[in-house]
Amino acid sequence: FHLGEELLKSESLGGDSVLKNLWQHQDAILCCSLKAGLDMLETTLVALQDITLDKIFDESGRKALCSDFTKLMQQGFSHLLAGVCMSTMGRHVSYEQAVAW
């Protein structure tokens, strides 16, 4: 849900990475969701930056993301509908909804 408030304040984006700030965010639901996503992809926060979209999304997943790319760039985030992706270990993982930012 968008409450008209930025997730991270500009002063919180100092020298640390955005993902580290999200990981340590005070909102427990967000932290659990991010941790669940990392578990689902069978990766770590550090290794997440090395994962490319072609490694986790199939053709239909990449098309869905590309069709929302303009919205992603304008709003800073986009919701992806249910689909299947691959973990870094090559296992299929289904998801009900994802948020790309």
CSV table of N, CA and C in Angstrom, one decimal, residues 44-99:
chain,number,residue,atom,x,y,z
A,44,THR,N,22.0,-14.4,-0.5
A,44,THR,CA,22.2,-13.5,0.7
A,44,THR,C,22.1,-12.0,0.2
A,45,LEU,N,22.1,-11.1,1.2
A,45,LEU,CA,22.0,-9.7,0.8
A,45,LEU,C,23.2,-9.3,0.0
A,46,VAL,N,24.4,-9.8,0.4
A,46,VAL,CA,25.6,-9.4,-0.3
A,46,VAL,C,25.6,-9.9,-1.7
A,47,ALA,N,25.2,-11.2,-1.9
A,47,ALA,CA,25.2,-11.8,-3.3
A,47,ALA,C,24.0,-11.3,-4.2
A,48,LEU,N,23.0,-10.7,-3.6
A,48,LEU,CA,21.9,-10.2,-4.4
A,48,LEU,C,22.2,-9.3,-5.5
A,49,GLN,N,23.2,-8.5,-5.4
A,49,GLN,CA,23.6,-7.6,-6.4
A,49,GLN,C,24.2,-8.3,-7.6
A,50,ASP,N,24.6,-9.5,-7.5
A,50,ASP,CA,25.2,-10.3,-8.6
A,50,ASP,C,24.2,-11.1,-9.4
A,51,ILE,N,22.9,-11.1,-8.9
A,51,ILE,CA,21.9,-11.9,-9.6
A,51,ILE,C,21.3,-11.0,-10.7
A,52,THR,N,21.3,-11.5,-12.0
A,52,THR,CA,20.7,-10.8,-13.1
A,52,THR,C,19.3,-11.3,-13.3
A,53,LEU,N,18.4,-10.5,-13.9
A,53,LEU,CA,17.1,-10.9,-14.2
A,53,LEU,C,16.9,-12.1,-15.0
A,54,ASP,N,17.8,-12.3,-16.0
A,54,ASP,CA,17.7,-13.4,-16.9
A,54,ASP,C,18.0,-14.7,-16.1
A,55,LYS,N,18.7,-14.7,-14.9
A,55,LYS,CA,18.9,-15.8,-14.1
A,55,LYS,C,17.7,-16.3,-13.3
A,56,ILE,N,16.8,-15.3,-12.9
A,56,ILE,CA,15.7,-15.7,-12.1
A,56,ILE,C,14.4,-15.7,-12.7
A,57,PHE,N,14.2,-14.9,-13.8
A,57,PHE,CA,12.9,-14.8,-14.4
A,57,PHE,C,12.9,-15.6,-15.7
A,58,ASP,N,11.8,-16.3,-16.0
A,58,ASP,CA,11.6,-17.0,-17.3
A,58,ASP,C,11.2,-15.9,-18.3
A,59,GLU,N,10.9,-16.3,-19.5
A,59,GLU,CA,10.6,-15.4,-20.6
A,59,GLU,C,9.3,-14.5,-20.2
A,60,SER,N,8.3,-15.2,-19.7
A,60,SER,CA,7.1,-14.4,-19.4
A,60,SER,C,7.3,-13.5,-18.2
A,61,GLY,N,8.2,-13.8,-17.2
A,61,GLY,CA,8.5,-13.0,-16.1
A,61,GLY,C,9.3,-11.8,-16.6
A,62,ARG,N,10.2,-12.0,-17.5
A,62,ARG,CA,11.0,-10.8,-18.0
A,62,ARG,C,10.1,-9.9,-18.8
A,63,LYS,N,9.1,-10.4,-19.6
A,63,LYS,CA,8.2,-9.6,-20.4
A,63,LYS,C,7.3,-8.8,-19.4
A,64,ALA,N,6.9,-9.4,-18.3
A,64,ALA,CA,6.0,-8.7,-17.4
A,64,ALA,C,6.8,-7.5,-16.7
A,65,LEU,N,8.0,-7.8,-16.4
A,65,LEU,CA,8.9,-6.7,-15.8
A,65,LEU,C,9.1,-5.6,-16.8
A,66,CYS,N,9.5,-6.0,-18.0
A,66,CYS,CA,9.8,-5.0,-19.0
A,66,CYS,C,8.6,-4.1,-19.4
A,67,SER,N,7.4,-4.7,-19.3
A,67,SER,CA,6.2,-4.0,-19.6
A,67,SER,C,5.9,-2.9,-18.5
A,68,ASP,N,6.4,-3.2,-17.3
A,68,ASP,CA,6.2,-2.2,-16.2
A,68,ASP,C,7.4,-1.4,-16.0
A,69,PHE,N,8.4,-1.5,-16.8
A,69,PHE,CA,9.6,-0.8,-16.6
A,69,PHE,C,9.5,0.8,-16.6
A,70,THR,N,8.6,1.3,-17.4
A,70,THR,CA,8.4,2.7,-17.4
A,70,THR,C,7.8,3.2,-16.1
A,71,LYS,N,6.8,2.4,-15.6
A,71,LYS,CA,6.2,2.7,-14.3
A,71,LYS,C,7.2,2.6,-13.2
A,72,LEU,N,8.0,1.6,-13.3
A,72,LEU,CA,9.1,1.4,-12.3
A,72,LEU,C,10.0,2.6,-12.2
A,73,MET,N,10.4,3.1,-13.4
A,73,MET,CA,11.3,4.3,-13.4
A,73,MET,C,10.6,5.5,-13.0
A,74,GLN,N,9.3,5.7,-13.3
A,74,GLN,CA,8.6,6.9,-12.9
A,74,GLN,C,8.2,6.9,-11.4
A,75,GLN,N,7.7,5.8,-10.9
A,75,GLN,CA,7.2,5.7,-9.5
A,75,GLN,C,8.3,5.3,-8.5
A,76,GLY,N,9.3,4.5,-9.1
A,76,GLY,CA,10.3,4.0,-8.2
A,76,GLY,C,10.1,2.6,-7.8
A,77,PHE,N,8.9,2.1,-8.1
A,77,PHE,CA,8.5,0.7,-7.7
A,77,PHE,C,7.4,0.2,-8.7
A,78,SER,N,7.2,-1.1,-8.7
A,78,SER,CA,6.1,-1.7,-9.5
A,78,SER,C,5.8,-3.0,-8.9
A,79,HIS,N,4.5,-3.3,-9.0
A,79,HIS,CA,4.0,-4.6,-8.5
A,79,HIS,C,4.0,-5.6,-9.7
A,80,LEU,N,4.5,-6.8,-9.5
A,80,LEU,CA,4.5,-7.8,-10.5
A,80,LEU,C,3.4,-8.9,-10.0
A,81,LEU,N,2.6,-9.3,-11.0
A,81,LEU,CA,1.6,-10.3,-10.7
A,81,LEU,C,2.3,-11.7,-10.4
A,82,ALA,N,1.5,-12.6,-10.0
A,82,ALA,CA,2.0,-14.0,-9.6
A,82,ALA,C,2.8,-14.6,-10.8
A,83,GLY,N,3.7,-15.4,-10.4
A,83,GLY,CA,4.6,-16.0,-11.4
A,83,GLY,C,5.5,-17.1,-10.9
A,84,VAL,N,6.4,-17.5,-11.7
A,84,VAL,CA,7.4,-18.5,-11.2
A,84,VAL,C,8.8,-17.9,-11.6
A,85,CYS,N,9.7,-18.1,-10.7
A,85,CYS,CA,11.1,-17.7,-10.9
A,85,CYS,C,12.0,-18.8,-10.5
A,86,MET,N,13.3,-18.6,-10.7
A,86,MET,CA,14.3,-19.6,-10.3
A,86,MET,C,15.2,-19.1,-9.2
A,87,SER,N,15.4,-20.0,-8.2
A,87,SER,CA,16.4,-19.6,-7.2
A,87,SER,C,17.8,-19.7,-7.8
A,88,THR,N,18.8,-19.2,-7.0
A,88,THR,CA,20.1,-19.3,-7.5
A,88,THR,C,20.7,-20.7,-7.6
A,89,MET,N,19.9,-21.6,-6.9
A,89,MET,CA,20.3,-23.0,-7.0
A,89,MET,C,19.6,-23.8,-8.1
A,90,GLY,N,18.8,-23.0,-8.9
A,90,GLY,CA,18.1,-23.6,-10.1
A,90,GLY,C,16.8,-24.2,-9.8
A,91,ARG,N,16.2,-24.0,-8.6
A,91,ARG,CA,14.9,-24.5,-8.3
A,91,ARG,C,13.8,-23.6,-8.6
A,92,HIS,N,12.7,-24.1,-9.1
A,92,HIS,CA,11.5,-23.2,-9.4
A,92,HIS,C,10.9,-22.8,-8.2
A,93,VAL,N,10.5,-21.5,-8.1
A,93,VAL,CA,9.8,-20.9,-7.0
A,93,VAL,C,8.6,-20.1,-7.5
A,94,SER,N,7.5,-20.3,-6.9
A,94,SER,CA,6.3,-19.6,-7.3
A,94,SER,C,6.1,-18.5,-6.3
A,95,TYR,N,5.5,-17.4,-6.8
A,95,TYR,CA,5.2,-16.2,-5.9
A,95,TYR,C,3.8,-15.7,-6.3
A,96,GLU,N,3.1,-15.1,-5.3
A,96,GLU,CA,1.8,-14.5,-5.5
A,96,GLU,C,1.9,-13.1,-6.0
A,97,GLN,N,2.9,-12.4,-5.5
A,97,GLN,CA,3.0,-11.0,-5.9
A,97,GLN,C,4.5,-10.6,-5.6
A,98,ALA,N,5.1,-9.7,-6.3
A,98,ALA,CA,6.4,-9.2,-6.0
A,98,ALA,C,6.4,-7.7,-6.3
A,99,VAL,N,7.3,-7.0,-5.6
A,99,VAL,CA,7.5,-5.6,-5.7
A,99,VAL,C,8.9,-5.4,-6.2
